[in-house]
mmCIF file of C-alpha atoms in Angstrom:
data_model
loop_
_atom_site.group_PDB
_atom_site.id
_atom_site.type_symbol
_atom_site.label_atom_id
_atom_site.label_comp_id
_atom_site.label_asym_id
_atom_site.label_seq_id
_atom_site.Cartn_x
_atom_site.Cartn_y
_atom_site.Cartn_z
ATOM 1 C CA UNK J 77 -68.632 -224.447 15.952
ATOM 2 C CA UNK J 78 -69.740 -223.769 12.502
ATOM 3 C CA UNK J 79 -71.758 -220.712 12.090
ATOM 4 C CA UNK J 80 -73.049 -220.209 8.592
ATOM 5 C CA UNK J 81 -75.634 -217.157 6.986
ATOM 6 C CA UNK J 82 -76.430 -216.749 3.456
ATOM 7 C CA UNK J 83 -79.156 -214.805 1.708
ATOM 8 C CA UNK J 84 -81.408 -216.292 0.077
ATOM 9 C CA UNK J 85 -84.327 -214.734 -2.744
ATOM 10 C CA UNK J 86 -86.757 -214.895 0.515
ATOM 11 C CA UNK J 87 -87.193 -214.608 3.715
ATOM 12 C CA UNK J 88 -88.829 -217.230 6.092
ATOM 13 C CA UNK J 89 -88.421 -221.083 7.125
ATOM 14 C CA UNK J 90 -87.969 -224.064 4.525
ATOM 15 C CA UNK J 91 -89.933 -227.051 3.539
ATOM 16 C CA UNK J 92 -88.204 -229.842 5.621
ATOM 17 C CA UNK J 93 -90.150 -232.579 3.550
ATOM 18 C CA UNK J 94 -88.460 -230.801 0.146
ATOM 19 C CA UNK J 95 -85.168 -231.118 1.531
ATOM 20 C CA UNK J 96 -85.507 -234.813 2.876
ATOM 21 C CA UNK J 97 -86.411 -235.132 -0.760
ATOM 22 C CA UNK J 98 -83.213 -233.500 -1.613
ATOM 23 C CA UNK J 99 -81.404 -235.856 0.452
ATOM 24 C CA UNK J 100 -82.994 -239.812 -0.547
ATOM 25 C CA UNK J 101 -83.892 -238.732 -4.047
ATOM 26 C CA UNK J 102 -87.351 -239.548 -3.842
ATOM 27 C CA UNK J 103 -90.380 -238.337 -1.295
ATOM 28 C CA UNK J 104 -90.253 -238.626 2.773
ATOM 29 C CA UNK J 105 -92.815 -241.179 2.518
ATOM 30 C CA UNK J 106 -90.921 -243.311 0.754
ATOM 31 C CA UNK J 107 -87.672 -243.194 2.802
ATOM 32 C CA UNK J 108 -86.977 -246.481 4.489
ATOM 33 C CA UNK J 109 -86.595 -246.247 8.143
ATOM 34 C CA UNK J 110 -88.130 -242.630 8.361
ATOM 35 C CA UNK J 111 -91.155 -242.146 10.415
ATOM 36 C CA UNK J 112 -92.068 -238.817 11.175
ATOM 37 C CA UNK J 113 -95.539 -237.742 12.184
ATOM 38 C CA UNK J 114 -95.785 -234.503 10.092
ATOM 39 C CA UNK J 115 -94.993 -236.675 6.400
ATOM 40 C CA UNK J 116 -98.415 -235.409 5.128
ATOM 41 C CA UNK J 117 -99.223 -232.485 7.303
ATOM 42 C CA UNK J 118 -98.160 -228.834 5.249
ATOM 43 C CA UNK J 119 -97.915 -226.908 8.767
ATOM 44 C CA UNK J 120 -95.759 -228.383 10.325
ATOM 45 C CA UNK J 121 -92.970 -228.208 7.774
ATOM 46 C CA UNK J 122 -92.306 -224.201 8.526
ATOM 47 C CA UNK J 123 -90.738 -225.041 11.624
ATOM 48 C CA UNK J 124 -88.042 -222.662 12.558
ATOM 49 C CA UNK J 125 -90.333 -220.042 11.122
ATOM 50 C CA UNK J 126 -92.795 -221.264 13.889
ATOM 51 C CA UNK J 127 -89.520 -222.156 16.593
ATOM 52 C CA UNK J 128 -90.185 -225.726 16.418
ATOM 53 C CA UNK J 129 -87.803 -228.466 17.098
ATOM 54 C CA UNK J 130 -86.505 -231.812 15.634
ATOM 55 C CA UNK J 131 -85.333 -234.411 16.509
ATOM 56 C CA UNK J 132 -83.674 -237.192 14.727
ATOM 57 C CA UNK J 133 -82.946 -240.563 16.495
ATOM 58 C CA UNK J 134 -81.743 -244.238 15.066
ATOM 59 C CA UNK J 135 -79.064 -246.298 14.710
ATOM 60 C CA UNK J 136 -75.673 -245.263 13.815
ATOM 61 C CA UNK J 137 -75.201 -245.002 10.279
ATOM 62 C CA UNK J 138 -78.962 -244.268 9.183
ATOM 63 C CA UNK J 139 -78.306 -240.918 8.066
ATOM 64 C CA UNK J 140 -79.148 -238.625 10.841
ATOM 65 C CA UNK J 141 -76.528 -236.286 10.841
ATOM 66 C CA UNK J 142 -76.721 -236.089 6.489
ATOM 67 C CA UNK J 143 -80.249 -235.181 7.068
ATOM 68 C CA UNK J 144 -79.151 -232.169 9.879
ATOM 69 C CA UNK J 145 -76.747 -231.184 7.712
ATOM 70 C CA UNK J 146 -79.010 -230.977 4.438
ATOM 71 C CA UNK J 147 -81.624 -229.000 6.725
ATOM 72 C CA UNK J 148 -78.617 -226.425 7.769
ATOM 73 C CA UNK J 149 -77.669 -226.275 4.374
ATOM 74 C CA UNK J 150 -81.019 -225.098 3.332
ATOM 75 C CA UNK J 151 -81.735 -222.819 5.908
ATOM 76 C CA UNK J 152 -78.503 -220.830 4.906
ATOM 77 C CA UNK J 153 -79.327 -220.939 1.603
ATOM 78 C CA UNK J 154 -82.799 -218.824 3.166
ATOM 79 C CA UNK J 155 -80.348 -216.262 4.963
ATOM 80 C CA UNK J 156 -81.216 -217.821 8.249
ATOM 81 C CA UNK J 157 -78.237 -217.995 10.864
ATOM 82 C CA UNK J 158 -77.385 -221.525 11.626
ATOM 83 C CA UNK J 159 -74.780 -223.521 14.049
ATOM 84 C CA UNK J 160 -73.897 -226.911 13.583
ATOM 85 C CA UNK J 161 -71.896 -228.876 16.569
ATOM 86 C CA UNK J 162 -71.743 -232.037 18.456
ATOM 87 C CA UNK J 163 -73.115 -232.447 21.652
ATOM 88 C CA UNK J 164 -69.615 -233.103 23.161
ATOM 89 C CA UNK J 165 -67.849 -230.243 21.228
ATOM 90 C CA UNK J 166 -70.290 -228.189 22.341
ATOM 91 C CA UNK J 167 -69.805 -229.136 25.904
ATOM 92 C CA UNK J 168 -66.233 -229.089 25.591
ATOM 93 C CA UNK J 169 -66.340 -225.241 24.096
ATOM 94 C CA UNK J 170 -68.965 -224.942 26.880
ATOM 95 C CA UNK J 171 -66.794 -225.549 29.718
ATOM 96 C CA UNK J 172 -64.081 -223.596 28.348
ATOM 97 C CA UNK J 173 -65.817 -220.536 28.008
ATOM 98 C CA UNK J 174 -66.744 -220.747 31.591
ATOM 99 C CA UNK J 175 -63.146 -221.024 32.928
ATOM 100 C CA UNK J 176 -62.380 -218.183 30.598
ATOM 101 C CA UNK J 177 -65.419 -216.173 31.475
ATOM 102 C CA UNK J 178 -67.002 -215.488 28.572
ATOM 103 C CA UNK J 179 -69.435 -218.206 28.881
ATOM 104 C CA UNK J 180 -72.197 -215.642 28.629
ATOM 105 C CA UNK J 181 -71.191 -214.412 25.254
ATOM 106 C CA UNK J 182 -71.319 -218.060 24.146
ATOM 107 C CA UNK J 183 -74.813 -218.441 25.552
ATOM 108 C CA UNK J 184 -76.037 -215.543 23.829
ATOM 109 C CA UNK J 185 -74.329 -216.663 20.611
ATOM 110 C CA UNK J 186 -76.385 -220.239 20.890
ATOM 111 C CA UNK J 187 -79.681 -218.467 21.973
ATOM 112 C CA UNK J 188 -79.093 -216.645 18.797
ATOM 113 C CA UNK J 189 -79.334 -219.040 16.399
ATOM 114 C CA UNK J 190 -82.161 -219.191 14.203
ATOM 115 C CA UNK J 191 -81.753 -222.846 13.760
ATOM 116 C CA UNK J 192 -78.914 -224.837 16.004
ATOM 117 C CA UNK J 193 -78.135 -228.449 15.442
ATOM 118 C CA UNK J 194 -76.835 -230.385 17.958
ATOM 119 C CA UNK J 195 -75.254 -233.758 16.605
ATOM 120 C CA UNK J 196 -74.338 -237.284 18.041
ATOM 121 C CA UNK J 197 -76.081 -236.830 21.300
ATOM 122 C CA UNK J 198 -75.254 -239.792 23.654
ATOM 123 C CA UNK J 199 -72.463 -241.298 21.341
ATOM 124 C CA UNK J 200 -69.864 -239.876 24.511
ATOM 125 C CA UNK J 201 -69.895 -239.886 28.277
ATOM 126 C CA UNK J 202 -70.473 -235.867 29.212
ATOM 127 C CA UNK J 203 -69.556 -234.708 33.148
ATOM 128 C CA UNK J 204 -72.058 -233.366 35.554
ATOM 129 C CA UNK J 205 -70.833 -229.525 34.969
ATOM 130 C CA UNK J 206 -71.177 -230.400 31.177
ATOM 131 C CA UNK J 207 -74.773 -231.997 31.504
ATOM 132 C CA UNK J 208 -76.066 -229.097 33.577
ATOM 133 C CA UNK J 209 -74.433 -226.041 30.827
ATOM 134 C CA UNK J 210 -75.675 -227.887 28.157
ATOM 135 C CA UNK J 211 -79.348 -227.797 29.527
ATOM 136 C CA UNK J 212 -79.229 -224.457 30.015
ATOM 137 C CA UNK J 213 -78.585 -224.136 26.352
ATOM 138 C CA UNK J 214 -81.726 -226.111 25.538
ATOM 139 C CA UNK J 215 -83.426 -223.942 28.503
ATOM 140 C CA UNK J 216 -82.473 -220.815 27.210
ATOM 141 C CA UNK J 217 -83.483 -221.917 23.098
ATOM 142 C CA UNK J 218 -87.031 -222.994 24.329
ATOM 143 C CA UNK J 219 -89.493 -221.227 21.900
ATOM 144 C CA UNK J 220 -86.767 -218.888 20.646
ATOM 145 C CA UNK J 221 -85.108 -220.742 18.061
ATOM 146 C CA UNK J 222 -85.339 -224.449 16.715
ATOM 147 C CA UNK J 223 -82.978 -227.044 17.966
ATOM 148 C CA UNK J 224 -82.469 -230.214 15.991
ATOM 149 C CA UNK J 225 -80.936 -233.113 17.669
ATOM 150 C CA UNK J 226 -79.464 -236.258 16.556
ATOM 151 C CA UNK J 227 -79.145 -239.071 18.781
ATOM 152 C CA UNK J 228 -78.412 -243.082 18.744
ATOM 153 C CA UNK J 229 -80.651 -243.200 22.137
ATOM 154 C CA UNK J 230 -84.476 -243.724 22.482
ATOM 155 C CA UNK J 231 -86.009 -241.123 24.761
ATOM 156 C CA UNK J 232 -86.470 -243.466 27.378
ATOM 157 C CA UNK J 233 -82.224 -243.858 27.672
ATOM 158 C CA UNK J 234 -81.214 -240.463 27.475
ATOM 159 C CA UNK J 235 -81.021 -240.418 31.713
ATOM 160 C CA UNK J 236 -78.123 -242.197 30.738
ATOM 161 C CA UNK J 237 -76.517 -238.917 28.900
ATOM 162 C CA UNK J 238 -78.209 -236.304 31.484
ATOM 163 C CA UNK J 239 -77.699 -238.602 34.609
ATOM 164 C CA UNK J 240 -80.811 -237.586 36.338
ATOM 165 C CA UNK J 241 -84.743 -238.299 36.037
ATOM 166 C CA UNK J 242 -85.599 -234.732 36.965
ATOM 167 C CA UNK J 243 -83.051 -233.210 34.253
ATOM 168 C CA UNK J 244 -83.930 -235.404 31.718
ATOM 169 C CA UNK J 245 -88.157 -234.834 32.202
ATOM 170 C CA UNK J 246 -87.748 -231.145 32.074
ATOM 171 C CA UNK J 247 -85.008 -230.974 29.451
ATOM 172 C CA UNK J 248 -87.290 -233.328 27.228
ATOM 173 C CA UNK J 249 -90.308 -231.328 27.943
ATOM 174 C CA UNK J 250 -89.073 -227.882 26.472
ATOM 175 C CA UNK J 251 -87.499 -230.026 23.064
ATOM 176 C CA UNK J 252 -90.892 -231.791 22.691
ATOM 177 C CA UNK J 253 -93.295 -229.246 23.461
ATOM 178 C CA UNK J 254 -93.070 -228.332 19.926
ATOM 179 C CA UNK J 255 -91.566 -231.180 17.867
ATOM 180 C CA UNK J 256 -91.019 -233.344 14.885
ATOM 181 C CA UNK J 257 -89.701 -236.738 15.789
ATOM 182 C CA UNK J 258 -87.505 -238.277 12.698
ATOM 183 C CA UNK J 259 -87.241 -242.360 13.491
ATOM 184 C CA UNK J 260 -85.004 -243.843 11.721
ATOM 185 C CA UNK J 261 -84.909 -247.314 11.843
ATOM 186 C CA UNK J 262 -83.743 -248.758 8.640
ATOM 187 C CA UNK J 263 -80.088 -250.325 8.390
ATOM 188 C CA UNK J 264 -76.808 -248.817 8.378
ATOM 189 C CA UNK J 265 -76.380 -246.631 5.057
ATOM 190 C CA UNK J 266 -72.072 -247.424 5.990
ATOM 191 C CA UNK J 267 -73.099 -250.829 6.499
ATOM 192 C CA UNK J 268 -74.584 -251.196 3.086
ATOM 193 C CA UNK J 269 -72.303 -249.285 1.010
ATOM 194 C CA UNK J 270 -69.666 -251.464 2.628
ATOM 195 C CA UNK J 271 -71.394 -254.819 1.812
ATOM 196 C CA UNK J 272 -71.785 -253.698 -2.087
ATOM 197 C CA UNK J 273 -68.566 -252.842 -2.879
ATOM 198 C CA UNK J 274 -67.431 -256.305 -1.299
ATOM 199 C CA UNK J 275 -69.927 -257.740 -3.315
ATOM 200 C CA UNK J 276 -68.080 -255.756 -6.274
ATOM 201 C CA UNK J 277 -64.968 -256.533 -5.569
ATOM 202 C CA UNK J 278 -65.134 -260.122 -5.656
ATOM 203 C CA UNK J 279 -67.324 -260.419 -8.489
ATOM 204 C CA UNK J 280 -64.336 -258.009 -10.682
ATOM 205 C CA UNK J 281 -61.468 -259.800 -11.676
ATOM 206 C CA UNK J 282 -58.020 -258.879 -10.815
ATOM 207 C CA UNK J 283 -56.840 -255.711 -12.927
ATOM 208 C CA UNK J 284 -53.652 -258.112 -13.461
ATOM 209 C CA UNK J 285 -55.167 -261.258 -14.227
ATOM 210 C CA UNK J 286 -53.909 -262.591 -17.394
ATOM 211 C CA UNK J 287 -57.436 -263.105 -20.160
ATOM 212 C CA UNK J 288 -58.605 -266.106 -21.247
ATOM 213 C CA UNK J 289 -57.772 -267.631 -24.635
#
């Protein structure tokens, strides 16, 4: 787990429509495959100041996680605690600090987090002991800290992750009680990059082909 503090000239929560700017280059609005309810609404952009959540879900390679990580960059760079992890690291370090006993210690570390982002949920299988320690993380976050998310799964799959209606309903009622839902939708940023330098590289001759006369 990454755990990163830095202070900044002030105190308080960032702008998260500045720092999607950061990340595209040009305004939230205007990002393709981004649709996020709060794109012209100021208050809701102070959001770990005010504990709220996010929650980032699309297709692989649409740039959820560079968008988590851009939004834990700049709330280090405001001297707010942050912890980055995937949802399966996090279960695996989880699990281990329960045979270990100290799994109370790492509870109280997560719960501490101003802001904790919690990557690639649903991209791996997680066990029934996993499912159930890693709610209790969301349980024991809910209105103390914000929690981002990132997952390739609408809502309406993630029983698939959690394995159980009731789990699922009450986990997804603390991280949407107070919540900004990032959908993105627009193709694979790997995909693309990909395709044009394919495109490049047949349209470049060979660095050994002999020139023309």
């Amino acid at each position: 787990m990454k755990r990163d503090k830095q202070e900044g000239p002030r105190s308080g929560a960032f702008l998260l429509a500045s720092v999607l700017h950061f990340y595209s280059g040009q305004p939230l609005q205007n990002l393709s495959g981004v649709d996020s309810s709060d794109r012209s609404e100021p208050r809701g952009r102070y959001y770990v100041e005010r504990r709220e959540n996010i929650i980032a879900v699309g297709n692989s390679g649409t740039g959820k996680s560079h968008i988590a990580l851009g939004l834990g960059l700049a709330a280090c760079q405001k001297g707010l605690s942050v912890g980055f992890i995937t949802a399966s690291a996090l279960v695996h370090e989880l699990l281990e600090a329960r045979d270990e006993k100290r799994l109370l210690r790492l509870q109280r570390q997560l719960a501490g987090y101003k802001l904790l982002i919690i990557d690639e949920l649903g991209y791996v299988p997680l066990s029934v002991t996993g499912v159930e320690l890693l709610f209790e993380v969301f349980s024991q976050r809910y209105e103390r800290g914000s929690t981002l998310v990132t997952s390739n799964l609408p809502f309406d799959e993630w029983t698939s992750v959690f394995g159980s209606e009731r789990l699922t309903g009450a986990l997804l009622d603390r991280l949407t009680h107070h919540v900004h839902i990032l959908e993105m939708n627009g193709d694979s940023f790997r995909l693309a990059d990909s395709r044009r330098r394919s495109r490049r590289a047949r349209s470049e001759p060979p660095a050994d082909a002999a020139p023309q006369e």
